[in-house]
């Protein structure tokens, strides 16, 4: 069964590339960042009445479908696709992602999906922790200026008013938090193929990964 793990820092192009690959190879796409973002949304938006967030998360069903992210809590559905991308939730996600009890819950969910379904899964710890025996492991990088430029242009296209400098600093801050946390930090798995996407188009990156998949006989 083909399981592709794609890791890398914020803005390296993981989700755009992973979505395209999922369509070409007919694999389920799992955006694990969206799962962490959903937990941050629950923590910021729902009454948890002083109880630990993990208790609330036991009742939460996270549904990742195509381009939408929904959660169901006690039968009530919330479409949180847009809201989980706000700067406020992005910042909170960085903090929540370093909480071992939250990582444990999401890790279990991610492992279950990857056991039964051919997937392309993206995140920070997919090749190292979630699917250490993935058939194909990719580590995407790009220099911070280029990653900030991509994020900035994406935000401007969505009509979000922001300054390049703020986006750049946010990328550096996330790089630091993602790579320096104790548990499941952003790290290239020894057996993953590193692709520097700084001067590559999305389609060029997709083609490189498809070639790697084909070379493995899939
Ligand atoms: O990929 P993203 O920007 O949507 O990720 C949001 C945050 O979640 C980011 O701060 C890193 C964290 N994350 C993580 O710790 N482990 C993952 N597998 C995926 C994301």
mmCIF file of C-alpha atoms and ligand atoms in Angstrom:
data_model
loop_
_atom_site.group_PDB
_atom_site.id
_atom_site.type_symbol
_atom_site.label_atom_id
_atom_site.label_comp_id
_atom_site.label_asym_id
_atom_site.label_seq_id
_atom_site.Cartn_x
_atom_site.Cartn_y
_atom_site.Cartn_z
ATOM 1 C CA UNK A 1 0.000 0.000 0.000
ATOM 2 C CA UNK A 2 1.390 3.386 -1.013
ATOM 3 C CA UNK A 3 1.811 5.922 1.782
ATOM 4 C CA UNK A 4 3.598 9.172 1.007
ATOM 5 C CA UNK A 5 4.886 11.282 3.906
ATOM 6 C CA UNK A 6 5.610 14.934 3.152
ATOM 7 C CA UNK A 7 7.245 17.072 5.831
ATOM 8 C CA UNK A 8 8.754 20.523 5.854
ATOM 9 C CA UNK A 9 8.544 23.995 7.345
ATOM 10 C CA UNK A 10 5.662 26.455 6.966
ATOM 11 C CA UNK A 11 5.345 27.774 3.424
ATOM 12 C CA UNK A 12 7.463 25.077 1.773
ATOM 13 C CA UNK A 13 4.501 24.152 -0.466
ATOM 14 C CA UNK A 14 3.541 20.890 1.254
ATOM 15 C CA UNK A 15 -0.226 21.168 1.135
ATOM 16 C CA UNK A 16 -0.501 22.477 -2.441
ATOM 17 C CA UNK A 17 1.858 19.755 -3.672
ATOM 18 C CA UNK A 18 0.244 17.010 -1.559
ATOM 19 C CA UNK A 19 -3.258 17.888 -2.829
ATOM 20 C CA UNK A 20 -2.123 17.634 -6.462
ATOM 21 C CA UNK A 21 -0.363 14.327 -5.828
ATOM 22 C CA UNK A 22 -3.446 12.915 -4.113
ATOM 23 C CA UNK A 23 -5.525 13.635 -7.241
ATOM 24 C CA UNK A 24 -2.953 12.263 -9.694
ATOM 25 C CA UNK A 25 -2.327 9.044 -7.717
ATOM 26 C CA UNK A 26 -5.833 8.692 -6.277
ATOM 27 C CA UNK A 27 -4.673 8.791 -2.666
ATOM 28 C CA UNK A 28 -6.451 10.220 0.375
ATOM 29 C CA UNK A 29 -4.930 13.559 1.334
ATOM 30 C CA UNK A 30 -4.478 14.162 5.068
ATOM 31 C CA UNK A 31 -3.494 17.677 6.151
ATOM 32 C CA UNK A 32 -2.247 17.080 9.701
ATOM 33 C CA UNK A 33 -1.601 20.802 10.195
ATOM 34 C CA UNK A 34 -5.376 21.306 9.772
ATOM 35 C CA UNK A 35 -5.898 18.776 12.577
ATOM 36 C CA UNK A 36 -3.660 20.770 14.939
ATOM 37 C CA UNK A 37 -5.350 23.973 13.801
ATOM 38 C CA UNK A 38 -8.784 22.425 14.555
ATOM 39 C CA UNK A 39 -7.682 21.761 18.154
ATOM 40 C CA UNK A 40 -6.563 25.362 18.489
ATOM 41 C CA UNK A 41 -9.956 26.485 17.157
ATOM 42 C CA UNK A 42 -11.764 24.360 19.748
ATOM 43 C CA UNK A 43 -9.592 25.844 22.480
ATOM 44 C CA UNK A 44 -10.181 29.434 21.307
ATOM 45 C CA UNK A 45 -13.845 29.299 20.326
ATOM 46 C CA UNK A 46 -15.649 26.751 22.467
ATOM 47 C CA UNK A 47 -16.477 26.806 26.139
ATOM 48 C CA UNK A 48 -14.165 24.377 27.844
ATOM 49 C CA UNK A 49 -15.119 25.671 31.305
ATOM 50 C CA UNK A 50 -11.658 25.393 32.751
ATOM 51 C CA UNK A 51 -11.430 21.688 31.829
ATOM 52 C CA UNK A 52 -8.348 20.446 29.970
ATOM 53 C CA UNK A 53 -8.630 20.812 26.197
ATOM 54 C CA UNK A 54 -7.916 17.090 25.776
ATOM 55 C CA UNK A 55 -11.197 16.258 27.560
ATOM 56 C CA UNK A 56 -13.152 18.382 25.092
ATOM 57 C CA UNK A 57 -11.270 16.856 22.171
ATOM 58 C CA UNK A 58 -12.543 13.378 23.074
ATOM 59 C CA UNK A 59 -15.984 14.501 21.795
ATOM 60 C CA UNK A 60 -14.610 16.139 18.650
ATOM 61 C CA UNK A 61 -14.730 14.469 15.253
ATOM 62 C CA UNK A 62 -12.409 16.245 12.774
ATOM 63 C CA UNK A 63 -13.490 15.816 9.154
ATOM 64 C CA UNK A 64 -11.019 16.670 6.400
ATOM 65 C CA UNK A 65 -12.731 16.637 3.002
ATOM 66 C CA UNK A 66 -11.221 18.008 -0.213
ATOM 67 C CA UNK A 67 -10.672 21.650 0.598
ATOM 68 C CA UNK A 68 -12.885 21.897 3.663
ATOM 69 C CA UNK A 69 -12.238 21.315 7.352
ATOM 70 C CA UNK A 70 -15.266 20.625 9.552
ATOM 71 C CA UNK A 71 -15.633 19.445 13.102
ATOM 72 C CA UNK A 72 -18.607 17.739 14.693
ATOM 73 C CA UNK A 73 -19.148 18.119 18.436
ATOM 74 C CA UNK A 74 -22.158 16.513 20.086
ATOM 75 C CA UNK A 75 -23.955 16.335 16.746
ATOM 76 C CA UNK A 76 -23.293 19.979 15.874
ATOM 77 C CA UNK A 77 -21.263 20.687 12.723
ATOM 78 C CA UNK A 78 -18.889 23.658 12.398
ATOM 79 C CA UNK A 79 -17.268 24.541 9.073
ATOM 80 C CA UNK A 80 -13.936 26.011 10.223
ATOM 81 C CA UNK A 81 -12.107 25.953 6.859
ATOM 82 C CA UNK A 82 -11.395 29.689 6.790
ATOM 83 C CA UNK A 83 -11.178 30.432 10.498
ATOM 84 C CA UNK A 84 -8.341 27.998 11.214
ATOM 85 C CA UNK A 85 -6.068 30.027 8.894
ATOM 86 C CA UNK A 86 -6.341 33.347 10.764
ATOM 87 C CA UNK A 87 -3.113 34.716 12.323
ATOM 88 C CA UNK A 88 -4.662 34.300 15.803
ATOM 89 C CA UNK A 89 -5.394 30.582 15.352
ATOM 90 C CA UNK A 90 -2.071 30.047 13.542
ATOM 91 C CA UNK A 91 -0.186 31.435 16.543
ATOM 92 C CA UNK A 92 -2.207 29.412 19.048
ATOM 93 C CA UNK A 93 -1.686 26.248 16.956
ATOM 94 C CA UNK A 94 2.090 26.582 17.387
ATOM 95 C CA UNK A 95 1.594 26.467 21.167
ATOM 96 C CA UNK A 96 -0.966 23.669 21.151
ATOM 97 C CA UNK A 97 1.201 21.534 18.859
ATOM 98 C CA UNK A 98 3.848 21.337 21.572
ATOM 99 C CA UNK A 99 1.397 19.861 24.128
ATOM 100 C CA UNK A 100 2.203 16.118 24.484
ATOM 101 C CA UNK A 101 -1.394 15.158 25.379
ATOM 102 C CA UNK A 102 -2.754 16.851 22.228
ATOM 103 C CA UNK A 103 -0.057 15.272 20.039
ATOM 104 C CA UNK A 104 -0.914 11.838 21.486
ATOM 105 C CA UNK A 105 -4.602 12.148 20.527
ATOM 106 C CA UNK A 106 -3.855 13.347 17.003
ATOM 107 C CA UNK A 107 -1.059 10.838 16.482
ATOM 108 C CA UNK A 108 -3.484 7.985 17.209
ATOM 109 C CA UNK A 109 -6.035 9.355 14.726
ATOM 110 C CA UNK A 110 -3.335 9.837 12.060
ATOM 111 C CA UNK A 111 -1.902 6.351 12.541
ATOM 112 C CA UNK A 112 -5.364 4.792 12.219
ATOM 113 C CA UNK A 113 -5.996 6.588 8.903
ATOM 114 C CA UNK A 114 -2.586 5.595 7.531
ATOM 115 C CA UNK A 115 -3.036 1.937 8.520
ATOM 116 C CA UNK A 116 -6.091 1.384 6.395
ATOM 117 C CA UNK A 117 -5.893 3.852 3.517
ATOM 118 C CA UNK A 118 -3.356 4.706 0.807
ATOM 119 C CA UNK A 119 -2.457 8.278 1.749
ATOM 120 C CA UNK A 120 -0.400 11.317 1.091
ATOM 121 C CA UNK A 121 -0.041 12.944 4.497
ATOM 122 C CA UNK A 122 1.709 16.234 5.184
ATOM 123 C CA UNK A 123 3.001 17.799 8.391
ATOM 124 C CA UNK A 124 6.164 18.075 10.444
ATOM 125 C CA UNK A 125 6.607 14.566 11.903
ATOM 126 C CA UNK A 126 5.001 12.285 9.320
ATOM 127 C CA UNK A 127 8.171 10.547 8.106
ATOM 128 C CA UNK A 128 9.744 10.462 11.586
ATOM 129 C CA UNK A 129 6.819 9.582 13.891
ATOM 130 C CA UNK A 130 3.413 9.088 12.220
ATOM 131 C CA UNK A 131 4.447 6.769 9.332
ATOM 132 C CA UNK A 132 8.121 5.946 9.959
ATOM 133 C CA UNK A 133 7.817 3.065 7.475
ATOM 134 C CA UNK A 134 6.173 5.122 4.702
ATOM 135 C CA UNK A 135 6.899 3.848 1.186
ATOM 136 C CA UNK A 136 7.937 7.355 0.068
ATOM 137 C CA UNK A 137 9.249 10.140 2.296
ATOM 138 C CA UNK A 138 9.763 13.675 1.092
ATOM 139 C CA UNK A 139 11.190 16.675 2.930
ATOM 140 C CA UNK A 140 10.360 20.009 1.269
ATOM 141 C CA UNK A 141 12.387 23.127 2.007
ATOM 142 C CA UNK A 142 12.681 26.662 0.629
ATOM 143 C CA UNK A 143 14.507 29.691 1.980
ATOM 144 C CA UNK A 144 12.532 31.762 4.524
ATOM 145 C CA UNK A 145 12.245 34.824 2.224
ATOM 146 C CA UNK A 146 10.637 32.727 -0.516
ATOM 147 C CA UNK A 147 8.287 30.991 1.944
ATOM 148 C CA UNK A 148 7.225 34.345 3.408
ATOM 149 C CA UNK A 149 6.688 35.725 -0.118
ATOM 150 C CA UNK A 150 4.378 32.798 -0.972
ATOM 151 C CA UNK A 151 2.395 33.189 2.254
ATOM 152 C CA UNK A 152 2.175 36.976 1.780
ATOM 153 C CA UNK A 153 0.905 36.677 -1.806
ATOM 154 C CA UNK A 154 -1.648 34.051 -0.713
ATOM 155 C CA UNK A 155 -2.967 36.406 1.978
ATOM 156 C CA UNK A 156 -3.104 39.423 -0.351
ATOM 157 C CA UNK A 157 -5.018 37.331 -2.927
ATOM 158 C CA UNK A 158 -7.548 36.505 -0.203
ATOM 159 C CA UNK A 159 -7.931 40.221 0.577
ATOM 160 C CA UNK A 160 -6.200 39.930 3.971
ATOM 161 C CA UNK A 161 -4.440 43.166 4.882
ATOM 162 C CA UNK A 162 -0.920 42.387 6.099
ATOM 163 C CA UNK A 163 2.712 43.521 5.915
ATOM 164 C CA UNK A 164 5.442 41.385 4.342
ATOM 165 C CA UNK A 165 7.676 41.982 7.356
ATOM 166 C CA UNK A 166 5.023 40.574 9.722
ATOM 167 C CA UNK A 167 4.554 37.455 7.581
ATOM 168 C CA UNK A 168 8.337 36.980 7.378
ATOM 169 C CA UNK A 169 8.740 37.262 11.149
ATOM 170 C CA UNK A 170 5.843 34.875 11.713
ATOM 171 C CA UNK A 171 7.559 32.297 9.446
ATOM 172 C CA UNK A 172 10.832 32.622 11.397
ATOM 173 C CA UNK A 173 8.964 32.328 14.692
ATOM 174 C CA UNK A 174 7.156 29.177 13.527
ATOM 175 C CA UNK A 175 10.384 27.645 12.193
ATOM 176 C CA UNK A 176 11.925 28.127 15.614
ATOM 177 C CA UNK A 177 8.917 26.725 17.520
ATOM 178 C CA UNK A 178 8.415 23.776 15.130
ATOM 179 C CA UNK A 179 12.072 22.720 15.177
ATOM 180 C CA UNK A 180 12.940 23.366 18.803
ATOM 181 C CA UNK A 181 10.074 21.647 20.626
ATOM 182 C CA UNK A 182 10.974 18.500 22.563
ATOM 183 C CA UNK A 183 8.311 16.223 21.142
ATOM 184 C CA UNK A 184 8.186 15.328 17.431
ATOM 185 C CA UNK A 185 10.074 18.410 16.232
ATOM 186 C CA UNK A 186 10.281 19.277 12.551
ATOM 187 C CA UNK A 187 13.148 17.092 11.352
ATOM 188 C CA UNK A 188 14.121 15.404 8.129
ATOM 189 C CA UNK A 189 13.875 11.620 8.409
ATOM 190 C CA UNK A 190 17.199 10.039 7.464
ATOM 191 C CA UNK A 191 15.624 8.134 4.598
ATOM 192 C CA UNK A 192 13.595 11.006 3.160
ATOM 193 C CA UNK A 193 14.373 12.791 -0.087
ATOM 194 C CA UNK A 194 14.948 16.515 0.367
ATOM 195 C CA UNK A 195 13.663 18.846 -2.350
ATOM 196 C CA UNK A 196 14.548 22.542 -2.227
ATOM 197 C CA UNK A 197 11.531 24.252 -3.807
ATOM 198 C CA UNK A 198 12.915 27.825 -3.660
ATOM 199 C CA UNK A 199 13.212 28.174 -7.410
ATOM 200 C CA UNK A 200 10.802 25.436 -8.521
ATOM 201 C CA UNK A 201 7.175 25.753 -9.635
ATOM 202 C CA UNK A 202 4.483 23.665 -7.941
ATOM 203 C CA UNK A 203 4.235 21.445 -11.023
ATOM 204 C CA UNK A 204 8.005 20.895 -11.087
ATOM 205 C CA UNK A 205 7.907 19.726 -7.461
ATOM 206 C CA UNK A 206 4.914 17.468 -8.184
ATOM 207 C CA UNK A 207 6.724 15.920 -11.170
ATOM 208 C CA UNK A 208 9.847 15.241 -9.081
ATOM 209 C CA UNK A 209 7.780 13.455 -6.424
ATOM 210 C CA UNK A 210 5.796 11.429 -8.960
ATOM 211 C CA UNK A 211 9.121 10.345 -10.517
ATOM 212 C CA UNK A 212 10.348 9.197 -7.076
ATOM 213 C CA UNK A 213 7.095 7.256 -6.526
ATOM 214 C CA UNK A 214 7.382 5.604 -9.968
ATOM 215 C CA UNK A 215 11.038 4.722 -9.392
ATOM 216 C CA UNK A 216 9.872 2.777 -6.314
ATOM 217 C CA UNK A 217 7.601 0.702 -8.563
ATOM 218 C CA UNK A 218 4.213 2.249 -7.751
HETATM 219 O O1 LIG B 1 1.214 23.036 8.243
HETATM 220 P P1 LIG B 1 0.485 24.070 9.047
HETATM 221 O O2 LIG B 1 1.077 25.443 8.913
HETATM 222 O O3 LIG B 1 -0.986 24.083 8.798
HETATM 223 O O4 LIG B 1 0.698 23.628 10.586
HETATM 224 C C1 LIG B 1 0.137 24.354 11.651
HETATM 225 C C2 LIG B 1 0.937 24.120 12.929
HETATM 226 O O5 LIG B 1 0.787 22.788 13.387
HETATM 227 C C3 LIG B 1 2.437 24.403 12.853
HETATM 228 O O6 LIG B 1 2.797 25.303 13.882
HETATM 229 C C4 LIG B 1 3.115 23.088 13.110
HETATM 230 C C5 LIG B 1 2.044 22.216 13.692
HETATM 231 N N1 LIG B 1 2.088 20.845 13.163
HETATM 232 C C6 LIG B 1 2.771 19.899 13.896
HETATM 233 O O7 LIG B 1 3.325 20.223 14.943
HETATM 234 N N2 LIG B 1 2.799 18.610 13.457
HETATM 235 C C7 LIG B 1 2.202 18.258 12.299
HETATM 236 N N3 LIG B 1 2.248 16.992 11.894
HETATM 237 C C8 LIG B 1 1.530 19.232 11.524
HETATM 238 C C9 LIG B 1 1.506 20.539 11.981
#
